[in-house]
Amino acid sequence: MRTDPSDAADVNADVDASGPAPVSTVLAEDDVLLREGLSGILERFGFPVAASVSDGDALLAAVAEHGPGLVVTDIRMPPGFTDEGLRAAVRLRRERPGLAVVALSQYVELSYASDLLDSGDGRGVGYLLKQRVGDVREFASVLRRVAEGATFVDPEVVRQLLRRRADPLARLTPREREVLALMAEGHSNGAIARRLVVGDAAVGKHVGNILAKLDLPPDDDVHRRVQAVLAYLRGRPA
Amino acid sequence: MTTFDALASPDAPSGDDRREGFRENPRRRPRTLFQALLSPRFLLTAWPWRALAHSVNTMFVGWALAAVAMPVYLPWVVFAAMLATRPWDTLPAVSMTAVFVVGLVMVVVFTPLIALPLGALERRRLPLVTRGPFSSGHRPPPPGLWGWVRTRCTEGATWREMGYAALLMPFALAVTMVLGALFSMAIVMAVGPVLVSQGGEAEIALGLTTVTTPEEAVPYMLLSPAVLVVLLYASGILAQGHAVVARALLVGPPKDELRAELSQVTESRARLVSAFEYERRRIERDLHDGAQQRLVALSMDLGLARLDMEEGSEADRRVAAAQAKANELIDELRELVRGIHPRVLTDRGLPAALAELADRCPVPTRVDTDIPRRLPAHVEGTAYFVVAEALTNVYKHTGADAAAVHAGTASGGPGRPDTLLVEVTDHGPGGADPARGSGLTGLRDRVAVMGGTMELSSPEGGPTRIRVELPCGPIPPTPLT
């Protein structure tokens, strides 16, 4: 995407002209500066902001009012400054299957990721560190993937998972874990192959091995991928 | 305590003395005036002279006190004089009331000002007749005149000193009369023969009898040393009584005040711990809502700026580098905040926070928790930091290749709070010495403040186990016994 050395006007024109269809978005973030900045990014990359709010209850109300296709929410918001945004997101996903939700947080916590991914069918969910918005294009592309039904988990979460030892995922080879990590970031087989600089067939084989090793029943492929990621996240001893 | 014990206790033999007491061992030198008075060798010790010295200066102090206090009581003296000298119906009611009220104000204002220095002086005289300590019962006042006044007016020590001042005047009078009478009697008896022989027709009254001739006076002269002995005993008994009363009123703090102070100190220590916990959370919140958000906004602004730049240009590279630095800073700040107070502990409680700790520990660590409900914040915080410190020790010092954390609550029984039991075990080489690592001592202190216990078992060859029990109730006010 970034290889095109076009100027700014061209970038906008590119997004506006040939980009995918706009997705109506509700934004929840209590910090004014960040809210304004996020609004700008969303608008610019084809996510018209139907409403921007600053707490969990207002988020629920705004979604009920505007019926957006995507929700971008901070996890920690007034009044309690704990996980209001997360709870609102989980509730929205239960009540509105198919609503894509991206949750942002200053730090990542595995149990938050599990909650989010457990809500609904585990598709159309993103959980990432707030600072990822700094890489604007990548952030926009994550939003796009999630809006299209992909699951995205922050690389930091994946890194924490990989650091674990006593883990049912220990059966996976390092390469398979790498592939699973990329799956958790919502990449397709083709995208994974490009990233790892291997052939599509090799990736397909890895994914098959992963699914087999995690004892996932044969099913719709996308759903199984999500299941694999969920297993990944739930695989914590406790 | 019997009454006798209460009176005698300040100078009563301690447990030590009782075991090898002076009664069983008469050769032993009496160590107090009280012991000396009971000893047959009383007159051979220094105690009679010390008691006499004390009694003599008690007289001086008493009369000086009377002289100083007289102006204070003058309005009441006038009041009493008017009542005594004039018939009721001729008394001017307004003036009488005024005199009485002025007297009252003077007594209330000036008595403490006299009693406080008097108390200080009397504590300096006490070593003559009794053993220390002689610390005053006064609390150190806060700075400023008002703080001093408030402290002094509200503490028992001041009021006890005022009571002492009131007692001292009649007591000094009694001492003067008893010792004065005995002393002049001894003198007159000693010089009686001379007086009678010189005076010719002189008569000398000695107690119940009267002597008129030197022959009659001589036996009395021979008896006068006995009167001096009586005088020494009398002064000893008076000084001993004085010392008991003075100690009771002037020396402090008494035991119950000490106890109250101790429990205050423990309570304030517990409050401090709570305050630290609260402060950590506040700092974490401030960093989260302040610096962290600002940095994310900065990174976002830089990212937005790069959208408008030619990719690969000098400006783009510079902004990219700046953005990378901002992101590093965000990462560092996140780690810092986690060290101050892990957010997951507040949001998700101990099981999630311990699992995360184990995830982050380089040594593979198994966690099992049995904690059905959220615990008080200070309990969660302490348990978390105990495990964090213990796992750090495992990683840094033991070389163990596996560790296990167990945390569970147990019922504390009727009327007692539940207990949180935390165990961290590693299969390293063992031999951990709690005296060496300040980390373990710090943990022990942290646990002790909450009334909990910490045990370390680390035999050579392992395994090393740290076991901590924390009561889950409010921080106990007096964990000390």
Short mmCIF file of C-alpha atoms in Angstrom, two decimals, chain A:
data_model
loop_
_atom_site.label_atom_id
_atom_site.label_comp_id
_atom_site.label_asym_id
_atom_site.label_seq_id
_atom_site.Cartn_x
_atom_site.Cartn_y
_atom_site.Cartn_z
CA MET A 1 0.00 0.00 0.00
CA ARG A 2 2.80 2.34 0.90
CA THR A 3 4.86 1.64 -2.16
CA ASP A 4 2.82 4.09 -4.14
CA PRO A 5 4.77 7.38 -3.93
CA SER A 6 1.70 9.45 -4.68
CA ASP A 7 1.10 12.74 -2.89
CA ALA A 8 -1.50 13.34 -0.24
CA ALA A 9 -4.28 14.39 -2.56
CA ASP A 10 -3.80 11.25 -4.53
CA VAL A 11 -3.96 9.13 -1.39
CA ASN A 12 -7.31 10.63 -0.48
CA ALA A 13 -8.53 10.33 -4.02
CA ASP A 14 -7.37 6.75 -4.02
CA VAL A 15 -9.27 5.91 -0.87
CA ASP A 16 -12.35 7.77 -1.90
CA ALA A 17 -12.45 6.59 -5.47
CA SER A 18 -11.38 2.98 -5.46
CA GLY A 19 -11.64 2.13 -1.73
CA PRO A 20 -14.27 -0.23 -0.40
CA ALA A 21 -17.72 0.94 0.56
CA PRO A 22 -17.92 3.34 3.51
CA VAL A 23 -18.79 1.72 6.86
CA SER A 24 -20.82 3.82 9.27
CA THR A 25 -18.96 3.95 12.59
CA VAL A 26 -19.63 4.89 16.22
CA LEU A 27 -16.57 5.99 18.18
CA ALA A 28 -16.25 5.93 21.97
CA GLU A 29 -13.20 7.55 23.57
CA ASP A 30 -13.12 9.79 26.63
CA ASP A 31 -9.95 11.72 25.82
CA VAL A 32 -10.88 14.69 23.65
CA LEU A 33 -7.63 14.90 21.68
CA LEU A 34 -7.66 11.22 20.86
CA ARG A 35 -11.34 11.30 19.97
CA GLU A 36 -10.77 14.14 17.52
CA GLY A 37 -7.73 12.45 16.01
CA LEU A 38 -9.49 9.09 15.69
CA SER A 39 -12.50 10.79 14.14
CA GLY A 40 -10.22 12.34 11.54
CA ILE A 41 -8.59 9.00 10.71
CA LEU A 42 -11.91 7.18 10.49
CA GLU A 43 -13.43 9.79 8.20
CA ARG A 44 -10.37 9.84 6.02
CA PHE A 45 -10.25 6.09 5.48
CA GLY A 46 -13.85 5.47 4.67
CA PHE A 47 -15.46 5.04 8.08
CA PRO A 48 -17.88 7.96 8.36
CA VAL A 49 -18.41 8.67 12.08
CA ALA A 50 -22.11 8.61 12.89
CA ALA A 51 -21.49 9.56 16.52
CA SER A 52 -18.57 10.01 18.83
CA VAL A 53 -19.19 9.59 22.54
CA SER A 54 -17.16 9.43 25.72
CA ASP A 55 -18.63 6.68 27.91
CA GLY A 56 -20.10 3.21 27.80
CA ASP A 57 -23.75 4.11 28.28
CA ALA A 58 -23.58 6.77 25.59
CA LEU A 59 -21.99 4.18 23.33
CA LEU A 60 -24.92 1.79 23.78
CA ALA A 61 -27.37 4.60 23.12
CA ALA A 62 -25.52 5.82 20.03
CA VAL A 63 -25.37 2.32 18.55
CA ALA A 64 -29.10 1.87 19.18
CA GLU A 65 -29.74 5.18 17.46
CA HIS A 66 -27.44 4.93 14.44
CA GLY A 67 -27.10 1.20 13.84
CA PRO A 68 -23.48 1.40 12.63
CA GLY A 69 -21.48 -1.32 10.97
CA LEU A 70 -18.41 -0.77 13.12
CA VAL A 71 -17.77 0.32 16.70
CA VAL A 72 -14.40 1.61 17.79
CA THR A 73 -14.19 1.92 21.58
CA ASP A 74 -11.72 2.67 24.29
CA ILE A 75 -11.85 0.07 27.05
CA ARG A 76 -11.36 2.31 30.06
CA MET A 77 -13.89 5.13 30.21
CA PRO A 78 -16.00 7.08 32.71
CA PRO A 79 -17.55 6.73 35.14
CA GLY A 80 -15.61 3.88 36.72
CA PHE A 81 -12.49 4.00 34.53
CA THR A 82 -12.15 0.23 34.56
CA ASP A 83 -13.49 -1.76 31.62
CA GLU A 84 -16.72 0.05 30.74
CA GLY A 85 -15.88 0.06 27.04
CA LEU A 86 -15.16 -3.66 27.06
CA ARG A 87 -18.41 -4.50 28.81
CA ALA A 88 -20.36 -2.31 26.41
CA ALA A 89 -18.62 -3.98 23.48
CA VAL A 90 -19.37 -7.50 24.74
CA ARG A 91 -23.00 -6.56 25.28
CA LEU A 92 -23.30 -5.01 21.84
CA ARG A 93 -21.87 -8.13 20.23
CA ARG A 94 -24.35 -10.33 22.05
CA GLU A 95 -27.28 -8.11 21.10
CA ARG A 96 -26.20 -7.37 17.53
CA PRO A 97 -24.61 -10.31 15.78
CA GLY A 98 -22.60 -9.08 12.86
CA LEU A 99 -21.66 -5.74 14.42
CA ALA A 100 -17.91 -5.38 14.10
CA VAL A 101 -16.17 -4.09 17.22
CA VAL A 102 -12.62 -2.86 17.70
CA ALA A 103 -11.54 -2.27 21.30
CA LEU A 104 -8.52 -0.11 22.10
CA SER A 105 -6.56 -0.18 25.33
CA GLN A 106 -3.40 1.27 26.83
CA TYR A 107 -2.26 -2.21 27.79
CA VAL A 108 -3.26 -5.66 26.66
CA GLU A 109 -4.75 -8.24 28.93
CA LEU A 110 -5.43 -11.78 27.84
CA SER A 111 -8.67 -12.08 29.75
CA TYR A 112 -10.02 -9.03 27.92
CA ALA A 113 -9.14 -10.63 24.61
CA SER A 114 -10.89 -13.85 25.66
CA ASP A 115 -14.03 -11.96 26.68
CA LEU A 116 -14.17 -10.14 23.39
CA LEU A 117 -13.51 -13.15 21.23
CA ASP A 118 -15.98 -15.25 23.19
CA SER A 119 -18.70 -12.73 22.51
CA GLY A 120 -20.79 -13.49 19.43
CA ASP A 121 -19.18 -15.98 17.07
CA GLY A 122 -15.70 -14.55 17.51
CA ARG A 123 -15.76 -12.91 14.10
CA GLY A 124 -15.54 -9.22 13.33
CA VAL A 125 -13.62 -8.47 16.51
CA GLY A 126 -10.43 -6.52 17.03
CA TYR A 127 -8.46 -5.91 20.21
CA LEU A 128 -5.37 -3.80 20.03
CA LEU A 129 -3.09 -1.45 21.83
CA LYS A 130 -4.05 2.17 21.51
CA GLN A 131 -0.65 3.16 20.27
CA ARG A 132 -1.27 1.17 17.06
CA VAL A 133 -3.34 4.09 15.79
CA GLY A 134 -0.01 5.87 15.26
CA ASP A 135 0.60 3.63 12.26
CA VAL A 136 -2.39 5.15 10.56
CA ARG A 137 -2.54 3.08 7.40
CA GLU A 138 -2.06 -0.23 9.23
CA PHE A 139 -4.71 0.80 11.74
CA ALA A 140 -7.13 1.64 8.93
CA SER A 141 -6.43 -1.70 7.29
CA VAL A 142 -7.13 -3.53 10.58
CA LEU A 143 -10.44 -1.69 10.86
CA ARG A 144 -11.28 -2.68 7.31
CA ARG A 145 -10.45 -6.34 7.94
CA VAL A 146 -12.48 -6.45 11.13
CA ALA A 147 -15.42 -4.70 9.47
CA GLU A 148 -15.29 -7.45 6.87
CA GLY A 149 -15.51 -10.12 9.56
CA ALA A 150 -11.89 -10.87 10.39
CA THR A 151 -10.55 -11.33 13.92
CA PHE A 152 -7.61 -9.23 14.97
CA VAL A 153 -5.62 -9.58 18.15
CA ASP A 154 -2.76 -7.26 18.95
CA PRO A 155 0.70 -8.71 18.28
CA GLU A 156 1.51 -7.92 21.91
CA VAL A 157 -1.21 -10.32 23.08
CA VAL A 158 0.22 -12.93 20.75
CA ARG A 159 3.68 -12.30 22.11
CA GLN A 160 2.45 -12.80 25.64
CA LEU A 161 0.83 -16.05 24.61
CA LEU A 162 3.96 -17.30 22.97
CA ARG A 163 5.93 -16.60 26.11
CA ARG A 164 3.89 -19.14 27.97
CA ARG A 165 5.36 -22.54 28.52
CA ALA A 166 3.02 -24.97 30.19
CA ASP A 167 0.54 -24.65 27.44
CA PRO A 168 -1.61 -26.94 25.33
CA LEU A 169 -0.17 -25.13 22.35
CA ALA A 170 3.22 -26.55 23.16
CA ARG A 171 2.49 -29.26 20.65
CA LEU A 172 2.76 -26.76 17.83
CA THR A 173 6.05 -26.27 16.06
CA PRO A 174 7.55 -22.78 16.10
CA ARG A 175 6.53 -22.29 12.47
CA GLU A 176 2.97 -23.37 13.21
CA ARG A 177 2.82 -20.94 16.09
CA GLU A 178 3.98 -18.21 13.79
CA VAL A 179 1.20 -19.07 11.39
CA LEU A 180 -1.35 -19.19 14.21
CA ALA A 181 -0.15 -15.78 15.41
CA LEU A 182 -0.77 -14.36 11.96
CA MET A 183 -4.17 -16.02 11.87
CA ALA A 184 -4.93 -14.28 15.14
CA GLU A 185 -4.15 -11.04 13.42
CA GLY A 186 -6.85 -11.78 10.93
CA HIS A 187 -4.70 -12.58 7.94
CA SER A 188 -5.86 -14.90 5.18
CA ASN A 189 -3.76 -17.84 4.00
CA GLY A 190 -2.52 -15.80 1.05
CA ALA A 191 -1.49 -12.88 3.25
CA ILE A 192 0.27 -15.24 5.64
CA ALA A 193 2.15 -16.85 2.76
CA ARG A 194 3.33 -13.45 1.56
CA ARG A 195 4.42 -12.45 5.04
CA LEU A 196 6.38 -15.61 5.66
CA VAL A 197 7.63 -15.70 2.09
CA VAL A 198 6.41 -19.25 1.51
CA GLY A 199 3.93 -20.79 -0.88
CA ASP A 200 0.16 -20.86 -0.31
CA ALA A 201 0.29 -24.65 -0.18
CA ALA A 202 2.79 -24.60 2.68
CA VAL A 203 0.59 -22.27 4.65
CA GLY A 204 -2.44 -24.42 3.96
CA LYS A 205 -0.55 -27.41 5.31
CA HIS A 206 0.46 -25.52 8.47
CA VAL A 207 -3.09 -24.37 9.06
CA GLY A 208 -4.32 -27.91 8.60
CA ASN A 209 -1.77 -29.19 11.12
CA ILE A 210 -2.72 -26.49 13.60
CA LEU A 211 -6.40 -27.28 13.34
CA ALA A 212 -5.69 -30.96 13.71
CA LYS A 213 -3.40 -30.53 16.68
CA LEU A 214 -6.00 -28.36 18.40
CA ASP A 215 -8.63 -31.05 17.81
CA LEU A 216 -10.95 -28.76 15.90
CA PRO A 217 -13.77 -30.52 14.11
CA PRO A 218 -14.07 -30.13 10.36
CA ASP A 219 -16.28 -27.15 9.74
CA ASP A 220 -16.53 -23.97 7.77
CA ASP A 221 -12.92 -22.95 7.34
CA VAL A 222 -13.24 -19.36 8.58
CA HIS A 223 -15.07 -20.50 11.66
CA ARG A 224 -12.42 -23.09 12.40
CA ARG A 225 -9.74 -20.46 12.11
CA VAL A 226 -11.53 -18.39 14.68
CA GLN A 227 -11.86 -21.44 16.87
CA ALA A 228 -8.15 -22.01 16.59
CA VAL A 229 -7.45 -18.47 17.71
CA LEU A 230 -9.92 -18.85 20.56
CA ALA A 231 -8.23 -22.04 21.65
CA TYR A 232 -5.03 -20.16 21.48
CA LEU A 233 -6.38 -17.51 23.79
CA ARG A 234 -8.15 -19.85 26.16
CA GLY A 235 -5.17 -22.12 26.39
CA ARG A 236 -4.03 -20.53 29.60
CA PRO A 237 -3.61 -22.75 32.61
CA ALA A 238 -5.77 -21.67 35.51
#
